[in-house]
JSON list of C-alpha atoms in Angstrom, two decimals:
[
{"chain": "A", "resi": 1, "resn": "THR", "atom": "CA", "xyz": [39.68, 80.59, -50.41]},
{"chain": "A", "resi": 2, "resn": "ALA", "atom": "CA", "xyz": [42.77, 79.71, -52.41]},
{"chain": "A", "resi": 3, "resn": "GLY", "atom": "CA", "xyz": [43.34, 75.98, -52.81]},
{"chain": "A", "resi": 4, "resn": "MET", "atom": "CA", "xyz": [39.76, 74.98, -52.03]},
{"chain": "A", "resi": 5, "resn": "LYS", "atom": "CA", "xyz": [38.47, 73.59, -55.29]},
{"chain": "A", "resi": 6, "resn": "GLY", "atom": "CA", "xyz": [35.60, 71.33, -56.18]},
{"chain": "A", "resi": 7, "resn": "CYS", "atom": "CA", "xyz": [32.77, 72.80, -54.10]},
{"chain": "A", "resi": 8, "resn": "THR", "atom": "CA", "xyz": [30.77, 73.98, -57.09]},
{"chain": "A", "resi": 9, "resn": "LYS", "atom": "CA", "xyz": [31.09, 70.69, -58.99]},
{"chain": "A", "resi": 10, "resn": "GLN", "atom": "CA", "xyz": [30.22, 68.75, -55.84]},
{"chain": "A", "resi": 11, "resn": "ALA", "atom": "CA", "xyz": [27.11, 70.86, -55.18]},
{"chain": "A", "resi": 12, "resn": "ILE", "atom": "CA", "xyz": [25.93, 70.64, -58.78]},
{"chain": "A", "resi": 13, "resn": "ASN", "atom": "CA", "xyz": [26.31, 66.87, -58.78]},
{"chain": "A", "resi": 14, "resn": "TYR", "atom": "CA", "xyz": [24.41, 66.49, -55.52]},
{"chain": "A", "resi": 15, "resn": "LYS", "atom": "CA", "xyz": [21.63, 68.51, -57.11]},
{"chain": "A", "resi": 16, "resn": "LYS", "atom": "CA", "xyz": [21.74, 66.18, -60.13]},
{"chain": "A", "resi": 17, "resn": "PHE", "atom": "CA", "xyz": [21.40, 63.06, -57.92]},
{"chain": "A", "resi": 18, "resn": "LEU", "atom": "CA", "xyz": [19.11, 64.58, -55.27]},
{"chain": "A", "resi": 19, "resn": "LYS", "atom": "CA", "xyz": [15.98, 62.69, -56.36]},
{"chain": "A", "resi": 20, "resn": "GLY", "atom": "CA", "xyz": [17.86, 59.40, -56.04]},
{"chain": "A", "resi": 21, "resn": "PHE", "atom": "CA", "xyz": [18.81, 60.17, -52.44]},
{"chain": "A", "resi": 22, "resn": "ASN", "atom": "CA", "xyz": [15.28, 61.31, -51.61]},
{"chain": "A", "resi": 23, "resn": "ASP", "atom": "CA", "xyz": [13.73, 58.22, -53.23]},
{"chain": "A", "resi": 24, "resn": "LEU", "atom": "CA", "xyz": [15.87, 56.08, -50.91]},
{"chain": "A", "resi": 25, "resn": "GLY", "atom": "CA", "xyz": [14.73, 58.07, -47.86]},
{"chain": "A", "resi": 26, "resn": "PHE", "atom": "CA", "xyz": [17.89, 60.16, -47.45]},
{"chain": "A", "resi": 27, "resn": "MET", "atom": "CA", "xyz": [18.09, 63.93, -47.12]},
{"chain": "A", "resi": 28, "resn": "VAL", "atom": "CA", "xyz": [21.11, 65.85, -48.38]},
{"chain": "A", "resi": 29, "resn": "VAL", "atom": "CA", "xyz": [22.31, 68.66, -46.10]},
{"chain": "A", "resi": 30, "resn": "ALA", "atom": "CA", "xyz": [25.35, 70.86, -46.72]},
{"chain": "A", "resi": 31, "resn": "ILE", "atom": "CA", "xyz": [27.17, 72.07, -43.63]},
{"chain": "A", "resi": 32, "resn": "SER", "atom": "CA", "xyz": [29.76, 74.81, -43.80]},
{"chain": "A", "resi": 33, "resn": "SER", "atom": "CA", "xyz": [31.87, 76.81, -41.41]},
{"chain": "A", "resi": 34, "resn": "GLN", "atom": "CA", "xyz": [31.82, 79.82, -43.73]},
{"chain": "A", "resi": 35, "resn": "ASP", "atom": "CA", "xyz": [29.66, 82.73, -42.66]},
{"chain": "A", "resi": 36, "resn": "ILE", "atom": "CA", "xyz": [25.99, 82.77, -43.58]},
{"chain": "A", "resi": 37, "resn": "ALA", "atom": "CA", "xyz": [26.41, 85.45, -46.27]},
{"chain": "A", "resi": 38, "resn": "ALA", "atom": "CA", "xyz": [29.03, 83.33, -48.08]},
{"chain": "A", "resi": 39, "resn": "GLN", "atom": "CA", "xyz": [26.80, 80.26, -47.79]},
{"chain": "A", "resi": 40, "resn": "LYS", "atom": "CA", "xyz": [23.81, 82.10, -49.23]},
{"chain": "A", "resi": 41, "resn": "LYS", "atom": "CA", "xyz": [25.90, 83.42, -52.11]},
{"chain": "A", "resi": 42, "resn": "PHE", "atom": "CA", "xyz": [27.20, 79.93, -52.89]},
{"chain": "A", "resi": 43, "resn": "GLN", "atom": "CA", "xyz": [23.71, 78.44, -52.64]},
{"chain": "A", "resi": 44, "resn": "GLU", "atom": "CA", "xyz": [22.34, 81.04, -55.05]},
{"chain": "A", "resi": 45, "resn": "GLU", "atom": "CA", "xyz": [25.24, 80.67, -57.49]},
{"chain": "A", "resi": 46, "resn": "THR", "atom": "CA", "xyz": [24.94, 76.88, -57.66]},
{"chain": "A", "resi": 47, "resn": "SER", "atom": "CA", "xyz": [21.14, 76.53, -57.22]},
{"chain": "A", "resi": 48, "resn": "ALA", "atom": "CA", "xyz": [22.16, 73.54, -55.12]},
{"chain": "A", "resi": 49, "resn": "GLY", "atom": "CA", "xyz": [18.63, 72.63, -54.05]},
{"chain": "A", "resi": 50, "resn": "VAL", "atom": "CA", "xyz": [19.75, 71.23, -50.69]},
{"chain": "A", "resi": 51, "resn": "MET", "atom": "CA", "xyz": [19.42, 72.56, -47.18]},
{"chain": "A", "resi": 52, "resn": "PHE", "atom": "CA", "xyz": [22.44, 74.53, -45.96]},
{"chain": "A", "resi": 53, "resn": "LEU", "atom": "CA", "xyz": [23.39, 74.65, -42.30]},
{"chain": "A", "resi": 54, "resn": "ASN", "atom": "CA", "xyz": [25.93, 76.99, -40.77]},
{"chain": "A", "resi": 55, "resn": "ASP", "atom": "CA", "xyz": [28.47, 75.76, -38.23]},
{"chain": "A", "resi": 56, "resn": "SER", "atom": "CA", "xyz": [30.81, 78.73, -37.98]},
{"chain": "A", "resi": 57, "resn": "GLU", "atom": "CA", "xyz": [31.21, 77.96, -34.26]},
{"chain": "A", "resi": 58, "resn": "PHE", "atom": "CA", "xyz": [32.52, 74.44, -35.05]},
{"chain": "A", "resi": 59, "resn": "MET", "atom": "CA", "xyz": [30.04, 72.80, -32.71]},
{"chain": "A", "resi": 60, "resn": "LEU", "atom": "CA", "xyz": [30.04, 69.63, -34.84]},
{"chain": "A", "resi": 61, "resn": "GLU", "atom": "CA", "xyz": [33.82, 69.44, -34.70]},
{"chain": "A", "resi": 62, "resn": "ARG", "atom": "CA", "xyz": [33.64, 69.08, -30.94]},
{"chain": "A", "resi": 63, "resn": "ALA", "atom": "CA", "xyz": [30.48, 66.99, -30.73]},
{"chain": "A", "resi": 64, "resn": "LEU", "atom": "CA", "xyz": [31.35, 64.55, -33.52]},
{"chain": "A", "resi": 65, "resn": "GLU", "atom": "CA", "xyz": [35.14, 64.92, -33.59]},
{"chain": "A", "resi": 66, "resn": "LEU", "atom": "CA", "xyz": [35.07, 65.98, -37.23]},
{"chain": "A", "resi": 67, "resn": "PRO", "atom": "CA", "xyz": [38.45, 66.76, -38.78]},
{"chain": "A", "resi": 68, "resn": "VAL", "atom": "CA", "xyz": [39.35, 70.40, -39.52]},
{"chain": "A", "resi": 69, "resn": "PHE", "atom": "CA", "xyz": [42.29, 72.32, -40.98]},
{"chain": "A", "resi": 70, "resn": "SER", "atom": "CA", "xyz": [43.53, 75.89, -41.12]},
{"chain": "A", "resi": 71, "resn": "ALA", "atom": "CA", "xyz": [44.09, 77.56, -44.49]},
{"chain": "A", "resi": 72, "resn": "SER", "atom": "CA", "xyz": [47.15, 79.67, -45.25]},
{"chain": "A", "resi": 73, "resn": "ASN", "atom": "CA", "xyz": [45.14, 82.77, -44.34]},
{"chain": "A", "resi": 74, "resn": "GLY", "atom": "CA", "xyz": [44.52, 81.35, -40.84]},
{"chain": "A", "resi": 75, "resn": "HIS", "atom": "CA", "xyz": [40.84, 80.57, -41.36]},
{"chain": "A", "resi": 76, "resn": "LYS", "atom": "CA", "xyz": [39.64, 77.25, -40.02]},
{"chain": "A", "resi": 77, "resn": "PHE", "atom": "CA", "xyz": [37.55, 74.89, -42.16]},
{"chain": "A", "resi": 78, "resn": "TYR", "atom": "CA", "xyz": [36.17, 71.38, -42.08]},
{"chain": "A", "resi": 79, "resn": "PHE", "atom": "CA", "xyz": [37.86, 68.87, -44.32]},
{"chain": "A", "resi": 80, "resn": "ARG", "atom": "CA", "xyz": [35.49, 68.07, -47.17]},
{"chain": "A", "resi": 81, "resn": "GLN", "atom": "CA", "xyz": [33.63, 65.04, -45.91]},
{"chain": "A", "resi": 82, "resn": "THR", "atom": "CA", "xyz": [30.43, 63.12, -46.40]},
{"chain": "A", "resi": 83, "resn": "LEU", "atom": "CA", "xyz": [28.56, 61.54, -43.52]},
{"chain": "A", "resi": 84, "resn": "ILE", "atom": "CA", "xyz": [25.91, 58.88, -44.05]},
{"chain": "A", "resi": 85, "resn": "ILE", "atom": "CA", "xyz": [23.46, 59.12, -41.18]},
{"chain": "A", "resi": 86, "resn": "LYS", "atom": "CA", "xyz": [20.65, 56.63, -40.70]},
{"chain": "A", "resi": 87, "resn": "ASP", "atom": "CA", "xyz": [18.32, 56.25, -37.74]},
{"chain": "A", "resi": 88, "resn": "GLY", "atom": "CA", "xyz": [20.09, 59.14, -36.03]},
{"chain": "A", "resi": 89, "resn": "LYS", "atom": "CA", "xyz": [23.51, 57.46, -36.10]},
{"chain": "A", "resi": 90, "resn": "ILE", "atom": "CA", "xyz": [26.55, 58.18, -38.24]},
{"chain": "A", "resi": 91, "resn": "ARG", "atom": "CA", "xyz": [26.99, 54.96, -40.16]},
{"chain": "A", "resi": 92, "resn": "ARG", "atom": "CA", "xyz": [29.99, 56.03, -42.24]},
{"chain": "A", "resi": 93, "resn": "ALA", "atom": "CA", "xyz": [32.16, 59.11, -42.62]},
{"chain": "A", "resi": 94, "resn": "TYR", "atom": "CA", "xyz": [34.23, 59.69, -45.73]},
{"chain": "A", "resi": 95, "resn": "ILE", "atom": "CA", "xyz": [36.91, 62.27, -46.44]},
{"chain": "A", "resi": 96, "resn": "VAL", "atom": "CA", "xyz": [36.11, 63.40, -49.98]},
{"chain": "A", "resi": 97, "resn": "ASP", "atom": "CA", "xyz": [39.05, 63.34, -52.37]},
{"chain": "A", "resi": 98, "resn": "ASP", "atom": "CA", "xyz": [36.96, 63.43, -55.56]},
{"chain": "A", "resi": 99, "resn": "PRO", "atom": "CA", "xyz": [34.29, 66.12, -55.08]},
{"chain": "A", "resi": 100, "resn": "GLU", "atom": "CA", "xyz": [32.96, 65.85, -58.63]},
{"chain": "A", "resi": 101, "resn": "ASN", "atom": "CA", "xyz": [32.03, 62.17, -58.17]},
{"chain": "A", "resi": 102, "resn": "ASP", "atom": "CA", "xyz": [31.13, 62.26, -54.48]},
{"chain": "A", "resi": 103, "resn": "ALA", "atom": "CA", "xyz": [27.35, 62.36, -55.02]},
{"chain": "A", "resi": 104, "resn": "LYS", "atom": "CA", "xyz": [27.40, 59.46, -57.49]},
{"chain": "A", "resi": 105, "resn": "ASN", "atom": "CA", "xyz": [29.71, 57.41, -55.25]},
{"chain": "A", "resi": 106, "resn": "MET", "atom": "CA", "xyz": [27.61, 58.00, -52.13]},
{"chain": "A", "resi": 107, "resn": "LEU", "atom": "CA", "xyz": [24.36, 57.18, -53.93]},
{"chain": "A", "resi": 108, "resn": "GLU", "atom": "CA", "xyz": [25.90, 53.88, -55.09]},
{"chain": "A", "resi": 109, "resn": "LYS", "atom": "CA", "xyz": [26.99, 53.07, -51.52]},
{"chain": "A", "resi": 110, "resn": "ILE", "atom": "CA", "xyz": [23.49, 53.79, -50.23]},
{"chain": "A", "resi": 111, "resn": "LYS", "atom": "CA", "xyz": [21.86, 51.70, -52.96]},
{"chain": "A", "resi": 112, "resn": "GLU", "atom": "CA", "xyz": [24.21, 48.83, -52.09]},
{"chain": "A", "resi": 113, "resn": "LYS", "atom": "CA", "xyz": [23.61, 49.45, -48.34]},
{"chain": "A", "resi": 114, "resn": "ASP", "atom": "CA", "xyz": [27.40, 49.80, -48.02]},
{"chain": "A", "resi": 115, "resn": "TYR", "atom": "CA", "xyz": [27.32, 52.04, -44.96]}
]
């Protein structure tokens, strides 16, 4: 979708830092509102190495009040965001403005227990 940049760099960097998250007891899960075929294609293209979940029905938007937007083509998407969940509770939610450094930044926050 035009204007949506950074997904590939973000996914590749999460793959790069995945062991660090796992070593600290955290699992990385990518959630997308795009259809399953698009998710699979992206997962294959990036070899992301994380679990992908589909939320094309926007169930998390309603349940967790996650922010969304509509693109110029009318399609609805989640804002790029990172949630840190521990013990079944959302500890912090971040709108991602720097997708390339998101994984590194989140790993640092987790290491520092800044969540």
